[in-house]
Structure formats: C-alpha cells, structure tokens
Amino acid sequence: MQYIYEAIKNSEAGKELKAEKHQPVPTAEPLLEAFKKNIKLKDAFGKLTSGKQKEYTLYINEAKQEATKIKRIEKVIPMILQGVGLHDKYK
C-alpha cells in the first residue's frame, strides 16, 4: 500500500521515470569489410529494422576472436540477404 501512496505523490509532484532509449551499437570491423566486398549485403542490411541490425551486430561483436567473428558473419550472410532477423525463428 505504501508504494501506491508514494506513486500517487510522485505523480502529483510531476516526477516521471523516462525509459532510456537504446544506445547504438558500433558495427564490427569484419562486418564493415564484408559490406565493402558485397554491396548487396550492405543494401540488405540497411533494409533491416534497427532491432534486427542490432541483433546481428551484437551477435558478431560478442565473439572475442576475429576468426569467430568471421565465421559468424559467414553464417548470417544468407539470413541478412533474405531479410530475416537473427532470432526470427523463435518468434
């Protein structure tokens, strides 16, 4: 009950909690190199929603070794060209 009264007081006082907007994620260097080699890939990636772009970028950036990043890029290129998100099969 105390929380409800506190929420009412905060509302009356004009206090608001604003949601943080997502922070942009820097694109991995190997992915940028792949864009230079394949213009269709760059165009297809640009057509994806920002959320799907972020999924792919985070997936690639999470790899610690460059070799792993390159393998992940090779794995997702067909998905990007199809316009599919990384986690679309779970939706």
PDB file of C-alpha atoms in Angstrom:
ATOM      1  CA  MET A   1       0.000   0.000   0.000  1.00  0.00           C
ATOM      2  CA  GLN A   2       2.843   2.349   0.816  1.00  0.00           C
ATOM      3  CA  TYR A   3       4.148   2.081  -2.741  1.00  0.00           C
ATOM      4  CA  ILE A   4       0.789   3.128  -4.145  1.00  0.00           C
ATOM      5  CA  TYR A   5       0.710   6.258  -1.990  1.00  0.00           C
ATOM      6  CA  GLU A   6       4.293   7.038  -2.924  1.00  0.00           C
ATOM      7  CA  ALA A   7       3.436   6.632  -6.606  1.00  0.00           C
ATOM      8  CA  ILE A   8       0.476   8.982  -6.229  1.00  0.00           C
ATOM      9  CA  LYS A   9       2.642  11.605  -4.526  1.00  0.00           C
ATOM     10  CA  ASN A  10       5.291  11.311  -7.230  1.00  0.00           C
ATOM     11  CA  SER A  11       2.655  11.626  -9.927  1.00  0.00           C
ATOM     12  CA  GLU A  12       1.140  14.696  -8.310  1.00  0.00           C
ATOM     13  CA  ALA A  13       4.621  16.209  -7.920  1.00  0.00           C
ATOM     14  CA  GLY A  14       5.197  15.718 -11.634  1.00  0.00           C
ATOM     15  CA  LYS A  15       8.007  13.224 -11.210  1.00  0.00           C
ATOM     16  CA  GLU A  16       8.335  10.785 -14.080  1.00  0.00           C
ATOM     17  CA  LEU A  17      10.529   7.864 -14.921  1.00  0.00           C
ATOM     18  CA  LYS A  18      11.519   8.061 -18.544  1.00  0.00           C
ATOM     19  CA  ALA A  19      12.608   4.976 -20.398  1.00  0.00           C
ATOM     20  CA  GLU A  20      16.125   5.081 -21.752  1.00  0.00           C
ATOM     21  CA  LYS A  21      16.399   4.960 -25.495  1.00  0.00           C
ATOM     22  CA  HIS A  22      18.571   2.238 -26.892  1.00  0.00           C
ATOM     23  CA  GLN A  23      22.169   3.094 -27.447  1.00  0.00           C
ATOM     24  CA  PRO A  24      23.572   2.481 -30.910  1.00  0.00           C
ATOM     25  CA  VAL A  25      25.976  -0.422 -31.161  1.00  0.00           C
ATOM     26  CA  PRO A  26      29.135   0.066 -33.232  1.00  0.00           C
ATOM     27  CA  THR A  27      29.299  -2.215 -36.243  1.00  0.00           C
ATOM     28  CA  ALA A  28      32.044  -4.831 -36.084  1.00  0.00           C
ATOM     29  CA  GLU A  29      35.036  -4.192 -38.331  1.00  0.00           C
ATOM     30  CA  PRO A  30      34.800  -7.593 -40.071  1.00  0.00           C
ATOM     31  CA  LEU A  31      31.169  -6.832 -40.932  1.00  0.00           C
ATOM     32  CA  LEU A  32      32.175  -3.490 -42.428  1.00  0.00           C
ATOM     33  CA  GLU A  33      34.777  -5.330 -44.513  1.00  0.00           C
ATOM     34  CA  ALA A  34      32.081  -7.741 -45.706  1.00  0.00           C
ATOM     35  CA  PHE A  35      29.958  -4.739 -46.735  1.00  0.00           C
ATOM     36  CA  LYS A  36      32.848  -3.431 -48.846  1.00  0.00           C
ATOM     37  CA  LYS A  37      33.143  -6.778 -50.631  1.00  0.00           C
ATOM     38  CA  ASN A  38      29.404  -7.329 -51.110  1.00  0.00           C
ATOM     39  CA  ILE A  39      27.225  -4.305 -51.939  1.00  0.00           C
ATOM     40  CA  LYS A  40      24.061  -6.462 -51.936  1.00  0.00           C
ATOM     41  CA  LEU A  41      24.822  -7.444 -48.341  1.00  0.00           C
ATOM     42  CA  LYS A  42      25.196  -3.803 -47.327  1.00  0.00           C
ATOM     43  CA  ASP A  43      21.899  -2.887 -49.007  1.00  0.00           C
ATOM     44  CA  ALA A  44      20.087  -5.847 -47.450  1.00  0.00           C
ATOM     45  CA  PHE A  45      21.478  -4.972 -44.009  1.00  0.00           C
ATOM     46  CA  GLY A  46      20.336  -1.373 -44.455  1.00  0.00           C
ATOM     47  CA  LYS A  47      16.792  -2.548 -45.223  1.00  0.00           C
ATOM     48  CA  LEU A  48      16.557  -4.484 -41.954  1.00  0.00           C
ATOM     49  CA  THR A  49      14.874  -2.855 -38.985  1.00  0.00           C
ATOM     50  CA  SER A  50      17.174  -1.248 -36.450  1.00  0.00           C
ATOM     51  CA  GLY A  51      16.349  -4.028 -33.981  1.00  0.00           C
ATOM     52  CA  LYS A  52      17.410  -6.732 -36.415  1.00  0.00           C
ATOM     53  CA  GLN A  53      20.563  -4.813 -37.258  1.00  0.00           C
ATOM     54  CA  LYS A  54      21.348  -4.583 -33.567  1.00  0.00           C
ATOM     55  CA  GLU A  55      20.780  -8.343 -33.100  1.00  0.00           C
ATOM     56  CA  TYR A  56      23.298  -9.152 -35.816  1.00  0.00           C
ATOM     57  CA  THR A  57      25.819  -6.577 -34.632  1.00  0.00           C
ATOM     58  CA  LEU A  58      25.685  -7.772 -31.021  1.00  0.00           C
ATOM     59  CA  TYR A  59      25.952 -11.405 -32.117  1.00  0.00           C
ATOM     60  CA  ILE A  60      29.093 -10.647 -34.099  1.00  0.00           C
ATOM     61  CA  ASN A  61      30.615  -8.292 -31.517  1.00  0.00           C
ATOM     62  CA  GLU A  62      30.194 -10.838 -28.704  1.00  0.00           C
ATOM     63  CA  ALA A  63      32.838 -13.071 -30.288  1.00  0.00           C
ATOM     64  CA  LYS A  64      36.234 -12.472 -28.764  1.00  0.00           C
ATOM     65  CA  GLN A  65      38.426 -13.786 -31.556  1.00  0.00           C
ATOM     66  CA  GLU A  66      38.480 -12.361 -35.057  1.00  0.00           C
ATOM     67  CA  ALA A  67      38.217 -15.858 -36.522  1.00  0.00           C
ATOM     68  CA  THR A  68      34.977 -16.434 -34.650  1.00  0.00           C
ATOM     69  CA  LYS A  69      33.619 -13.093 -35.820  1.00  0.00           C
ATOM     70  CA  ILE A  70      34.369 -14.029 -39.420  1.00  0.00           C
ATOM     71  CA  LYS A  71      32.678 -17.430 -39.016  1.00  0.00           C
ATOM     72  CA  ARG A  72      29.608 -15.757 -37.556  1.00  0.00           C
ATOM     73  CA  ILE A  73      29.471 -13.287 -40.420  1.00  0.00           C
ATOM     74  CA  GLU A  74      29.671 -16.116 -42.945  1.00  0.00           C
ATOM     75  CA  LYS A  75      26.854 -17.861 -41.096  1.00  0.00           C
ATOM     76  CA  VAL A  76      24.490 -14.859 -41.101  1.00  0.00           C
ATOM     77  CA  ILE A  77      25.115 -13.532 -44.629  1.00  0.00           C
ATOM     78  CA  PRO A  78      22.360 -15.707 -46.177  1.00  0.00           C
ATOM     79  CA  MET A  79      19.941 -14.669 -43.432  1.00  0.00           C
ATOM     80  CA  ILE A  80      20.668 -10.981 -43.974  1.00  0.00           C
ATOM     81  CA  LEU A  81      20.228 -11.332 -47.734  1.00  0.00           C
ATOM     82  CA  GLN A  82      16.827 -12.958 -47.122  1.00  0.00           C
ATOM     83  CA  GLY A  83      15.807 -10.088 -44.827  1.00  0.00           C
ATOM     84  CA  VAL A  84      15.392 -12.401 -41.858  1.00  0.00           C
ATOM     85  CA  GLY A  85      16.296 -11.445 -38.307  1.00  0.00           C
ATOM     86  CA  LEU A  86      18.736 -13.479 -36.268  1.00  0.00           C
ATOM     87  CA  HIS A  87      16.069 -14.666 -33.821  1.00  0.00           C
ATOM     88  CA  ASP A  88      13.038 -14.680 -36.142  1.00  0.00           C
ATOM     89  CA  LYS A  89      12.666 -18.454 -35.995  1.00  0.00           C
ATOM     90  CA  TYR A  90      11.783 -18.140 -32.299  1.00  0.00           C
ATOM     91  CA  LYS A  91       9.034 -15.583 -32.845  1.00  0.00           C
TER      92      LYS A  91
END
